[in-house]
Short mmCIF file of C-alpha atoms in Angstrom, two decimals:
data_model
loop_
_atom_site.label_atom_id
_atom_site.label_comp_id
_atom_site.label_asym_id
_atom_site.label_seq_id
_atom_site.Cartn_x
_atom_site.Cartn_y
_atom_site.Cartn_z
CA UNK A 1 4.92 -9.80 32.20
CA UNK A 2 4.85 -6.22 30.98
CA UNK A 3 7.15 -5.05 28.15
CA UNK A 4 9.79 -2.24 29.28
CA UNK A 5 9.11 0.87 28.16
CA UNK A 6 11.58 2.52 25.73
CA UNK A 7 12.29 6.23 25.93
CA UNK A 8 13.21 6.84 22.47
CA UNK A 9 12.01 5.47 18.71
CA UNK A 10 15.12 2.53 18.35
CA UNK A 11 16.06 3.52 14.74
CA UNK A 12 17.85 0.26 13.94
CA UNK A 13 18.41 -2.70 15.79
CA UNK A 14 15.68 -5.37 16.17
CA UNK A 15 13.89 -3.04 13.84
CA UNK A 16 15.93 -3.93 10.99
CA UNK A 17 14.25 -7.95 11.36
CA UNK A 18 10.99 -6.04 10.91
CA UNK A 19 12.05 -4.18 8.22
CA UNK A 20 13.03 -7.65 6.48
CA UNK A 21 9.55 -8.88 7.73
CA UNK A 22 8.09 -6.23 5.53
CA UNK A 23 10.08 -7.03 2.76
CA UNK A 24 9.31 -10.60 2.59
CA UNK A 25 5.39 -9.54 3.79
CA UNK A 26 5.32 -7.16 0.38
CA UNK A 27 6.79 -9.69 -1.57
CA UNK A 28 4.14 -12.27 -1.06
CA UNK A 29 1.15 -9.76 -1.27
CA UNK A 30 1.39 -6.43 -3.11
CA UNK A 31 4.30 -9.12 -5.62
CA UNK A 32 2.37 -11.08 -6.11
CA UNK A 33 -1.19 -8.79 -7.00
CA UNK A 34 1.36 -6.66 -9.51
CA UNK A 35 2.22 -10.09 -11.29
CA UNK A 36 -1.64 -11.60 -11.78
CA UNK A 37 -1.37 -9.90 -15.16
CA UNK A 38 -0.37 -13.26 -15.90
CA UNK A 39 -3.08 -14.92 -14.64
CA UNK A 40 -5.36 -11.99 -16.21
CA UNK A 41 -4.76 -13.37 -19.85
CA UNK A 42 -5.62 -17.14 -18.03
CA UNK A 43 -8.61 -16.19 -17.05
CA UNK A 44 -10.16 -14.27 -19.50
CA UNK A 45 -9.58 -17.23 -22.22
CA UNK A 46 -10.63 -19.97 -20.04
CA UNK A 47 -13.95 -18.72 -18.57
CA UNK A 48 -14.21 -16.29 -21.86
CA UNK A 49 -15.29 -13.47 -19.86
CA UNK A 50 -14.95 -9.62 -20.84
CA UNK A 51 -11.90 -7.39 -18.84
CA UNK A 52 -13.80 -5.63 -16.79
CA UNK A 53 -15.28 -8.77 -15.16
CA UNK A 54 -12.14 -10.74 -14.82
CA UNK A 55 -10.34 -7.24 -13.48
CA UNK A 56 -12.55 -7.50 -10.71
CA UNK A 57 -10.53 -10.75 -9.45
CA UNK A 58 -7.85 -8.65 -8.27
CA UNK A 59 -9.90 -5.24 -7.26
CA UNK A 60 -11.95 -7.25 -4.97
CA UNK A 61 -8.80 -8.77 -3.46
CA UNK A 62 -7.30 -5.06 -3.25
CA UNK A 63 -9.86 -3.67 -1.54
CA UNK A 64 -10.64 -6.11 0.88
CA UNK A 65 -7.18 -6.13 1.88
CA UNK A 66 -7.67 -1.95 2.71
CA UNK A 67 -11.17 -2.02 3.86
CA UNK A 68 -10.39 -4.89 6.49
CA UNK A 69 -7.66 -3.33 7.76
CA UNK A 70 -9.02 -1.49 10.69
CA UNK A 71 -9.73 -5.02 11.59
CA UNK A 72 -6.04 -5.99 11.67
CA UNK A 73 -4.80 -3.12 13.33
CA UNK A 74 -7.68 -3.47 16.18
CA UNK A 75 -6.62 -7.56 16.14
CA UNK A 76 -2.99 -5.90 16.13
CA UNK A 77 -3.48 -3.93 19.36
CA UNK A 78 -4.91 -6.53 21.31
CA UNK A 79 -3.53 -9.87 20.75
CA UNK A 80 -0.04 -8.70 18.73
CA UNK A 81 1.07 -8.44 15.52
CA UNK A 82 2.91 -11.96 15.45
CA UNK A 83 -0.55 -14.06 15.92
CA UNK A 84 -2.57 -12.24 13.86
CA UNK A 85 0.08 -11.61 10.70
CA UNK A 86 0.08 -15.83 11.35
CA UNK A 87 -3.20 -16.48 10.78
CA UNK A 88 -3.75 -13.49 7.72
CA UNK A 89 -0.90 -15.99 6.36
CA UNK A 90 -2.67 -19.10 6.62
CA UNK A 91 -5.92 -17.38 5.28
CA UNK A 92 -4.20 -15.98 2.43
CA UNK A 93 -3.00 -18.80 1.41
CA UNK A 94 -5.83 -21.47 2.14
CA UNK A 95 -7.73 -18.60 -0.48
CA UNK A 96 -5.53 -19.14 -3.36
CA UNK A 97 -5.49 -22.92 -2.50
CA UNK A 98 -9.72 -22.55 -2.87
CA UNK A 99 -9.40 -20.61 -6.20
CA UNK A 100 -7.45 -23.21 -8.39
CA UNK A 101 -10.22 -25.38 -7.82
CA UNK A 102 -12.59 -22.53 -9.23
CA UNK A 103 -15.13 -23.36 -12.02
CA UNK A 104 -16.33 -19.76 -12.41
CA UNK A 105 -15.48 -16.03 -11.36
CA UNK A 106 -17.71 -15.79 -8.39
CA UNK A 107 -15.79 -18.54 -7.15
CA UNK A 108 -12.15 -16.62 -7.63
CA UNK A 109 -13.94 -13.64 -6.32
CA UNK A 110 -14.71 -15.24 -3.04
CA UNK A 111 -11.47 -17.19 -2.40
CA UNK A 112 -8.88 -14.81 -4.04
CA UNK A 113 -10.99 -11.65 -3.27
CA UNK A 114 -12.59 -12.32 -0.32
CA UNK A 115 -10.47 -14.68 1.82
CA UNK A 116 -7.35 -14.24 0.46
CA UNK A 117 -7.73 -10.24 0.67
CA UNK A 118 -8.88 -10.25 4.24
CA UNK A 119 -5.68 -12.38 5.06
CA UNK A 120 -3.68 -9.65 3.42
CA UNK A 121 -5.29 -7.09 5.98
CA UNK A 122 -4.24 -9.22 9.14
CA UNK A 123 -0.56 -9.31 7.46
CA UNK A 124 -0.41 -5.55 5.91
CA UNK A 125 -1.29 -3.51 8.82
CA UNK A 126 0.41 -4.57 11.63
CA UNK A 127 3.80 -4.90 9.66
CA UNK A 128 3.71 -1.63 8.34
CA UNK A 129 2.89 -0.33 11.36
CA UNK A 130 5.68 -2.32 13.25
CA UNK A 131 8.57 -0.24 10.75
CA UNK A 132 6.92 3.14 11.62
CA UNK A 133 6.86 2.13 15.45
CA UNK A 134 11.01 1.16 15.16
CA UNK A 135 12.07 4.24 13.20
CA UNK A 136 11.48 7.73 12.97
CA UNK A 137 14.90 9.62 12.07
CA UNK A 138 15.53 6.79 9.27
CA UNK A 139 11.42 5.58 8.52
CA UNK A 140 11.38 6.73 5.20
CA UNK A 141 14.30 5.24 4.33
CA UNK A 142 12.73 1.62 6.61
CA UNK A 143 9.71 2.31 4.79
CA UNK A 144 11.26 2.25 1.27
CA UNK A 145 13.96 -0.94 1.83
CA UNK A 146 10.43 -2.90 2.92
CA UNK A 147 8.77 -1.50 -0.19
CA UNK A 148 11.82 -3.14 -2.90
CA UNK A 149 10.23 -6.30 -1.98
CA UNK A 150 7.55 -5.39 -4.42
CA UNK A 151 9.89 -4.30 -7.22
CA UNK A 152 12.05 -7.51 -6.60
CA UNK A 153 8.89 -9.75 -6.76
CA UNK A 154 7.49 -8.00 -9.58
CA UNK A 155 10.15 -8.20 -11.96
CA UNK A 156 10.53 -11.97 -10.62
CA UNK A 157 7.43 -13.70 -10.55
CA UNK A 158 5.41 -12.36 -13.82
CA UNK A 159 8.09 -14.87 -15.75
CA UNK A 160 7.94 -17.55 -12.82
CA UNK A 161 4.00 -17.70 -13.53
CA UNK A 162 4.00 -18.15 -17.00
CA UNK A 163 6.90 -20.77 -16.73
CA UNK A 164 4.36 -22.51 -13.88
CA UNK A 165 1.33 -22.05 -16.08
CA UNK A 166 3.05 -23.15 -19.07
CA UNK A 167 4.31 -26.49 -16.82
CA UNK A 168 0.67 -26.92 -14.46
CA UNK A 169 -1.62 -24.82 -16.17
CA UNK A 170 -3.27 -21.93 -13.69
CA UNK A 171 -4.68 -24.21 -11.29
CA UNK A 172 -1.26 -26.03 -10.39
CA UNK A 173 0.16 -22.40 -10.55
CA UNK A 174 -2.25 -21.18 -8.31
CA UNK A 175 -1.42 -24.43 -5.69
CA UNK A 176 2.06 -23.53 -5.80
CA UNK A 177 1.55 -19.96 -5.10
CA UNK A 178 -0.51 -20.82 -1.84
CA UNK A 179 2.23 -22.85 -0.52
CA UNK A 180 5.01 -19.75 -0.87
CA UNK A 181 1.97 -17.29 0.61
CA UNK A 182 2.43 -19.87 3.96
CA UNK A 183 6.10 -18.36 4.03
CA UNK A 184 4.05 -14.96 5.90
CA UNK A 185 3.50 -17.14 8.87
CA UNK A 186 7.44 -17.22 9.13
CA UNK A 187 7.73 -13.70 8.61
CA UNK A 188 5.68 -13.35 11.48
CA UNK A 189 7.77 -14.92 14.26
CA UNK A 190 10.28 -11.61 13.36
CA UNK A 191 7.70 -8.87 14.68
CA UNK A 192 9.22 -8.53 18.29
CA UNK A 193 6.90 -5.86 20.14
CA UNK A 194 7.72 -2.50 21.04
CA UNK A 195 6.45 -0.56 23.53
CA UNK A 196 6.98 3.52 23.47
CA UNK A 197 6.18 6.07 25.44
CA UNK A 198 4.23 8.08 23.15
CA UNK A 199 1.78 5.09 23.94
CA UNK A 200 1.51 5.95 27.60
CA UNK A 201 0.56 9.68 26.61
CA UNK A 202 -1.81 8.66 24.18
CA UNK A 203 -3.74 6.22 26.60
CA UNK A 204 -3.32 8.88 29.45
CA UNK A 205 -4.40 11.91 27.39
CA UNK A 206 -7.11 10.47 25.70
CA UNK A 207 -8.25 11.18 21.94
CA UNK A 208 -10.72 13.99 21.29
CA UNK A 209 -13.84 12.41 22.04
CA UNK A 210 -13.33 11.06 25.42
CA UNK A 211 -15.73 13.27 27.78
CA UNK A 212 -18.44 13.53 25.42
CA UNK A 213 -21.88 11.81 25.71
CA UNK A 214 -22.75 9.15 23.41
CA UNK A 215 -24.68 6.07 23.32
CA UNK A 216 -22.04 3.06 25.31
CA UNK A 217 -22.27 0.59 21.89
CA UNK A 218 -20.89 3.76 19.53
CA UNK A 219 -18.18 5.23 22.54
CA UNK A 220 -16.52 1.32 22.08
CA UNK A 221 -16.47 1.12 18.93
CA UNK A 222 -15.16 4.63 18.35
CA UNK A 223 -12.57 4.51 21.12
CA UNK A 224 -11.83 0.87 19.31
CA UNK A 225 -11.11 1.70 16.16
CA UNK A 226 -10.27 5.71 16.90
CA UNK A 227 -12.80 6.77 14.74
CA UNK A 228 -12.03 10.64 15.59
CA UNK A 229 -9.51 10.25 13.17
CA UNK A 230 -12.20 11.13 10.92
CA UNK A 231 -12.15 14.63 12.75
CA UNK A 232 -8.18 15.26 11.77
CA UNK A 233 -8.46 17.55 8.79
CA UNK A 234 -4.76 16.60 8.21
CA UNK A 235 -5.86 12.69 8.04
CA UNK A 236 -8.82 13.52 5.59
CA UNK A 237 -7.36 15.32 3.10
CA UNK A 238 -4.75 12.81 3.25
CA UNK A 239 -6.50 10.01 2.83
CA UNK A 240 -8.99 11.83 -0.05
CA UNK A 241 -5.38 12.47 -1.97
CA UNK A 242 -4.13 9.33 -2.03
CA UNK A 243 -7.52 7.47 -2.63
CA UNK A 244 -7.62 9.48 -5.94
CA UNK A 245 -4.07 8.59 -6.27
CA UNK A 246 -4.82 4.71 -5.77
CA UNK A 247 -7.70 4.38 -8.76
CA UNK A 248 -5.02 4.94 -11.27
CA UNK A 249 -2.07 3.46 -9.39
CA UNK A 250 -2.52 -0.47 -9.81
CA UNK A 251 -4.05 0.32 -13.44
CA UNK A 252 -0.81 -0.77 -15.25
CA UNK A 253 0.16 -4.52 -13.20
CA UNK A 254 -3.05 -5.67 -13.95
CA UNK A 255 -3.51 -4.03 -17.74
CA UNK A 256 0.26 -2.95 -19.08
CA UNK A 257 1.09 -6.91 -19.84
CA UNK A 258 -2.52 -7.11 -21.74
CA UNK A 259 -1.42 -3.82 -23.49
CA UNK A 260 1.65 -5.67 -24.51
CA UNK A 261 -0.08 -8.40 -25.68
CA UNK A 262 -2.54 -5.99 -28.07
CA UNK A 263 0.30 -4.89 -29.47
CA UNK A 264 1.54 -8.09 -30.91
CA UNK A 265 4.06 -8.95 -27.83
CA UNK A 266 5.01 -12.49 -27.38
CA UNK A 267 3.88 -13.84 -23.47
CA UNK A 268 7.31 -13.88 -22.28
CA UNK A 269 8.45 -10.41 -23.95
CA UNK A 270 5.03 -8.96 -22.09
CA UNK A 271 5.97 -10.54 -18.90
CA UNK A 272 9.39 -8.69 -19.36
CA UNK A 273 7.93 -5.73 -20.07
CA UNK A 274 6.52 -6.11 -16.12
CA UNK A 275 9.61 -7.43 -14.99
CA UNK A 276 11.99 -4.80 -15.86
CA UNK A 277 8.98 -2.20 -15.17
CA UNK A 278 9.35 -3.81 -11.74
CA UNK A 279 13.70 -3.48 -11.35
CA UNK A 280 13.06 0.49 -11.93
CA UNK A 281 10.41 0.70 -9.51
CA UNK A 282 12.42 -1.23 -6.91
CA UNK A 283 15.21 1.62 -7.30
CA UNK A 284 13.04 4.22 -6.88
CA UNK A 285 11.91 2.96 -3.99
CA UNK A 286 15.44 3.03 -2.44
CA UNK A 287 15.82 6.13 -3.77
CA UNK A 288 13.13 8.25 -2.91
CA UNK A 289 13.38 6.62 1.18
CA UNK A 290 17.47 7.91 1.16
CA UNK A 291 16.12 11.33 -0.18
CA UNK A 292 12.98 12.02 2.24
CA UNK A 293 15.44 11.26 5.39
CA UNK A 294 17.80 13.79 4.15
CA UNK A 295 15.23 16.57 4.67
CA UNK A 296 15.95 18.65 2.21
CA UNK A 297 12.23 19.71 1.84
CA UNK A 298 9.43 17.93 3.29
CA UNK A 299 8.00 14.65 2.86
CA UNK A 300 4.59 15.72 1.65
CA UNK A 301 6.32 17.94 -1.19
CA UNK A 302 8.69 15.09 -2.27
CA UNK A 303 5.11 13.12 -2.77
CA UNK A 304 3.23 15.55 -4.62
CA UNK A 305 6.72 15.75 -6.56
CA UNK A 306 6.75 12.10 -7.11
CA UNK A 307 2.95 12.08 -7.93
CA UNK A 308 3.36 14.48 -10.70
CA UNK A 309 5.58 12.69 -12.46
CA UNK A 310 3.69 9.27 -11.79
CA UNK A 311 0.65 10.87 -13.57
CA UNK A 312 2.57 12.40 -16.36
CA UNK A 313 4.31 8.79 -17.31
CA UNK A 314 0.92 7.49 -17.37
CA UNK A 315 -0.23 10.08 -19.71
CA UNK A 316 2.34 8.54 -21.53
CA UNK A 317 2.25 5.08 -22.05
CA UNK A 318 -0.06 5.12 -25.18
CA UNK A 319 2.54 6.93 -27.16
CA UNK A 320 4.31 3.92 -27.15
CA UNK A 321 3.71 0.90 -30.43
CA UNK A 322 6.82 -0.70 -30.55
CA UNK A 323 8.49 -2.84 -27.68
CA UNK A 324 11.78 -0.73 -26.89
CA UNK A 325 9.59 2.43 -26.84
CA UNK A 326 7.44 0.84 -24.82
CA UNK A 327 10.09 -0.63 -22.30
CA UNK A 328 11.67 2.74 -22.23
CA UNK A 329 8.44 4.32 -21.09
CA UNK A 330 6.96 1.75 -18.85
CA UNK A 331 10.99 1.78 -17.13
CA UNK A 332 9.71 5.97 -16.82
CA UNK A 333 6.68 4.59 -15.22
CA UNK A 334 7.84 2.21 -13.01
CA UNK A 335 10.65 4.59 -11.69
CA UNK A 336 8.43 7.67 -10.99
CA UNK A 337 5.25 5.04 -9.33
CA UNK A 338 8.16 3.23 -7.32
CA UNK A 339 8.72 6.64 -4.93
CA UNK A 340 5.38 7.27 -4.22
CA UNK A 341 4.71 3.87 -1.99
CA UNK A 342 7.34 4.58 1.10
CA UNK A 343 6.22 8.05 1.07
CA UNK A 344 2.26 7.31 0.99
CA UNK A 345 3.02 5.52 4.73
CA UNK A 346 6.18 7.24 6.03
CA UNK A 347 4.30 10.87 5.64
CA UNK A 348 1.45 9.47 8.04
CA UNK A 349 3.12 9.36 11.27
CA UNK A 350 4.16 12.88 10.73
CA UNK A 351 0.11 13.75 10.33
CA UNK A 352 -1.47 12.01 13.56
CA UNK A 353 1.51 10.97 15.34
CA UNK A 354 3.50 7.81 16.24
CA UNK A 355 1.21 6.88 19.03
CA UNK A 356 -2.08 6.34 17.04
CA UNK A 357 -0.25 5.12 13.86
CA UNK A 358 -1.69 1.61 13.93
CA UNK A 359 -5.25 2.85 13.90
CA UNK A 360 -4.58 5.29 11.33
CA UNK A 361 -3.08 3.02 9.01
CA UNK A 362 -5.86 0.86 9.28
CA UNK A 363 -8.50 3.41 8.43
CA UNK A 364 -6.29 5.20 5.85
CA UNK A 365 -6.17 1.73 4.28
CA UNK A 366 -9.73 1.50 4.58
CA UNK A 367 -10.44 4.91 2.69
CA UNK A 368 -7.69 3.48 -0.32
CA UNK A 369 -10.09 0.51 -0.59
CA UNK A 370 -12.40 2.42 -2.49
CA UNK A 371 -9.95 3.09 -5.51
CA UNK A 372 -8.26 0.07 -5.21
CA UNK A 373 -11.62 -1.26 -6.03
CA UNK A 374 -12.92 0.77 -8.43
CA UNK A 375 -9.62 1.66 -10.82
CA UNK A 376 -9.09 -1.93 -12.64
CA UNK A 377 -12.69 -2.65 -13.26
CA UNK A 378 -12.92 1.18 -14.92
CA UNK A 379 -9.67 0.26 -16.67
CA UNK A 380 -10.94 -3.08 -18.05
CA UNK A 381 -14.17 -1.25 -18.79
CA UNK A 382 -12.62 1.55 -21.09
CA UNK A 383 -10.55 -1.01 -22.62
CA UNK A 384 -13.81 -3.06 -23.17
CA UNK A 385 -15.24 -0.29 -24.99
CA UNK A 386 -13.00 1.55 -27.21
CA UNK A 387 -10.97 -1.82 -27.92
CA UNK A 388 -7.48 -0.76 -26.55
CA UNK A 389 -5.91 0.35 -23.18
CA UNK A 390 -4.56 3.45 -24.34
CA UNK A 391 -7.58 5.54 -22.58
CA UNK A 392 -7.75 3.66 -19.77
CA UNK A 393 -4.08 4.70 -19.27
CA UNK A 394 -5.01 8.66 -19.93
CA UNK A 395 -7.43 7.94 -17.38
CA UNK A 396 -5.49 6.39 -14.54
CA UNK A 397 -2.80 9.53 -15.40
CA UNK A 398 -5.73 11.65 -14.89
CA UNK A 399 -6.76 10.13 -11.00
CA UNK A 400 -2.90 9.93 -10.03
CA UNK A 401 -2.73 13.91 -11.15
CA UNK A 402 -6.73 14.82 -9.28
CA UNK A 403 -4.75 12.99 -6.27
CA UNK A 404 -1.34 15.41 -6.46
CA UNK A 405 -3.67 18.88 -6.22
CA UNK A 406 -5.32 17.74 -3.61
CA UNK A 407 -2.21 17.08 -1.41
CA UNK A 408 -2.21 21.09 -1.45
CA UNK A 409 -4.92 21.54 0.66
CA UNK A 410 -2.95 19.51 3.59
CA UNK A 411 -2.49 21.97 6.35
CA UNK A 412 0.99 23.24 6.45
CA UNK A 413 1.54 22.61 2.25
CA UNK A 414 1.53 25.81 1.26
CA UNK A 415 3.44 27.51 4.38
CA UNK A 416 6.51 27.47 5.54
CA UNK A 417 6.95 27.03 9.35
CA UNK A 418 8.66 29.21 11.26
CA UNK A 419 10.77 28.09 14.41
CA UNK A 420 10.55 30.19 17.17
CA UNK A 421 13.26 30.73 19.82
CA UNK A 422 12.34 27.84 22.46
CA UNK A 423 9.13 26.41 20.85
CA UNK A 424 8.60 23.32 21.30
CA UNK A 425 8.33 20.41 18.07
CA UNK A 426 4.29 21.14 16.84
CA UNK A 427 1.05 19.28 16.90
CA UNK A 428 0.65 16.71 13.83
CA UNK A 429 -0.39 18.70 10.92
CA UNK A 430 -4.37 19.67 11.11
CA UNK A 431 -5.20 18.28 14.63
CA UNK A 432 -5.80 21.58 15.65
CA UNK A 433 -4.52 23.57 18.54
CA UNK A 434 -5.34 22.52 22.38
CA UNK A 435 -2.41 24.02 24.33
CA UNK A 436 -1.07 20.59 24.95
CA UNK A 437 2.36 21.07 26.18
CA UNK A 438 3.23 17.43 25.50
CA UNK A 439 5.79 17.72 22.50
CA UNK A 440 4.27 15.40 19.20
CA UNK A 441 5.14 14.69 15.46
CA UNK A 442 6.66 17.93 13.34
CA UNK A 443 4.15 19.31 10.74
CA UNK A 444 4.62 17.60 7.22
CA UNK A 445 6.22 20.08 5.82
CA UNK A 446 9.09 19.63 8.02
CA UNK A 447 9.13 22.06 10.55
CA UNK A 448 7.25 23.57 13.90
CA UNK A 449 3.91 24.42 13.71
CA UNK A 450 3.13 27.80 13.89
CA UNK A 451 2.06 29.99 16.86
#
């Protein structure tokens, strides 16, 4: 039986279950990737391998969760978010079950990496695309209450794992976190599908390839995975921004609690140092959702805003050598890094529009995948080299920064719209005009576009 058609984005309701579903869902993935610090310090003793190789644990497992995630949102669109979130749970977990029977890194690089990232892709996508789909007026401030499940699980589990390591070693640690990763297939019986009509236009108007000539094999899979996306100007420069962004976000969970430990920390007090890093972030997140739906300028400026300060707390973080100066700076850190992640996916719809969200998420994921991959290994390799973490930090400051100046070459950044008497809401931001009368997304800076 068909699904009713609903005129308007719900803005509450059934969509507050899915926002819970992505709080739980970011709990048990992006939690628990920020708190393998601990398991970091494990795994460098006990196989005695150098930081750089044992980061790659974790950057493997990053990026295979973005770079398969045009996967889950084409899995998404044709079989439903609940079945395939279910089976990216079991996946995820049956990886991290695999790994604590590891007896070398290229084993934890295939079953963490490999199979437990590519679980994370069938869960990620869909969710997140499930909160945008239920909310526009209030999806910042969805997108941000789903988000303080990482900040809650990051100052929660980094002490949980070290008591579980100290009690089972890694390997029982690593058992018992696959059997709380099989808590995502529950999450999954809350995604209730939605359909809107924004969907109807989309599939009745077409996207802008439809009409040309091209070989049948490359029309599917483009039309598949909307692979003109990659013909948005808005969506590229986007997706280029945050990328840059994304090689020095995850730098500190997998290096600050190693950092801690270099200077002389105790295991618990560096697991702390995460923890509380973790309780600023998950205010911030709240925070910086409540301010982007009040408008007040628009969502792309309150992210290069946020950005700014990320990389400037970075730049910081070596100027810290005792523990309360460094708690007081990595509580700066985690504060300014905890606005950026409900903007980074509540900005999107406003760039390509609610009805091809799912795709874009998927292939904006896929584009972060190549600085999730490469920003711990570089990390681990600096620290490798000149013997501390302090450059590595400079250095992750320095991508977050590279990331904010190119958010100013987003159409619409630098201009502010003008609404004319009558005109209608404008096309999302660098799609280009075409005369459609249809009305879509505002521009990202929070107004019409302009004639």
């Amino acid at each position: 039986m068909a699904e009713p058609v609903i005129s308007e984005v719900p803005d509450g309701g059934w969509g507050w279950m899915i926002v819970l579903a992505g709080f739980l869902n970011n709990c048990l993935l992006v939690g628990i990737t920020r708190s393998f610090g601990v398991f970091f310090i494990q795994f460098t003793q006990y196989f005695r391998e150098t930081s750089s190789h044992v980061s790659w644990i974790t950057s493997i497992a990053m990026a295979m969760q973005q770079f398969a995630s045009p996967v889950g949102s084409v899995f998404g669109m044709h079989y439903g978010a609940r079945p395939v979130v279910m089976v990216g749970g079991v996946l995820a977990s049956l990886g991290m079950l695999t790994a604590s029977f590891g007896q070398s890194l290229l084993h934890l690089y295939l079953s963490i990496g490999l199979l437990t990232g590519f679980g994370w892709a069938l869960v990620f996508t869909p969710t997140m695309a499930m909160i945008s789909r239920y909310f526009k007026r209030r999806r910042a401030l969805a997108t941000g209450l789903a988000f303080t499940g990482v900040g809650i699980a990051s100052s929660f589990f980094p002490p949980v794992f070290q008591f579980l390591i100290d009690e089972y070693g890694w390997r029982g640690a690593l058992q018992v976190v696959s059997a709380v990763m099989l808590n995502l297939c529950v999450c999954a019986a809350l995604l209730r599908p939605i359909t809107l009509q924004e969907d109807l236009r989309v599939t009745s108007r077409g996207h802008p390839d439809r009409g040309r000539r091209s070989p049948e094999c490359w029309g599917k899979v483009t039309s598949t995975f909307d692979l003109t996306l990659f013909l948005h100007r808005g969506f590229v420069v986007y997706s280029l921004a945050v990328t840059l962004m994304t090689v020095g976000y995850f730098v500190p969970y997998i290096h600050l609690m190693a950092h801690g430990k270099n200077l002389g920390l105790s295991d618990y007090r560096a697991a702390f140092l995460m923890s509380f890093t973790a309780v600023s972030e998950t205010i911030a997140r709240l925070f910086s959702g409540w301010l982007a739906d009040l408008k007040l300028i628009g969502k792309i400026h309150t992210l290069f805003a946020w950005s700014v300060l990320t990389g400037v707390s970075l730049l910081l973080i070596p100027v810290g050598h005792t523990y309360s100066s460094l708690m007081g700076l990595s509580l700066f850190y985690g504060f300014c890094s905890g606005g950026l992640a409900p903007l980074f996916y509540s900005t999107l719809p406003d760039i390509v529009g609610i009805g091809r969200i799912l795709n874009a998420i998927g292939l904006f994921l896929m584009v972060l995948s190549i600085g999730g991959l490469l920003g711990p290994p570089l990390s681990g390799f600096l620290a490798d080299v000149t013997g501390s973490y302090s450059v590595s930090f400079m250095t992750a400051g320095g991508f977050i920064l590279a990331g904010s100046l190119t958010l100013l070459f987003v159409p619409g950044f630098l201009v502010r719209p003008v609404v004319l008497f009558g005109q209608r809401t404008g096309d999302p931001a660098g799609a280009g005009g075409g005369g459609e009368s249809t009305p879509g997304p505002a521009d990202v800076t929070g107004g019409c576009r302009q004639e």
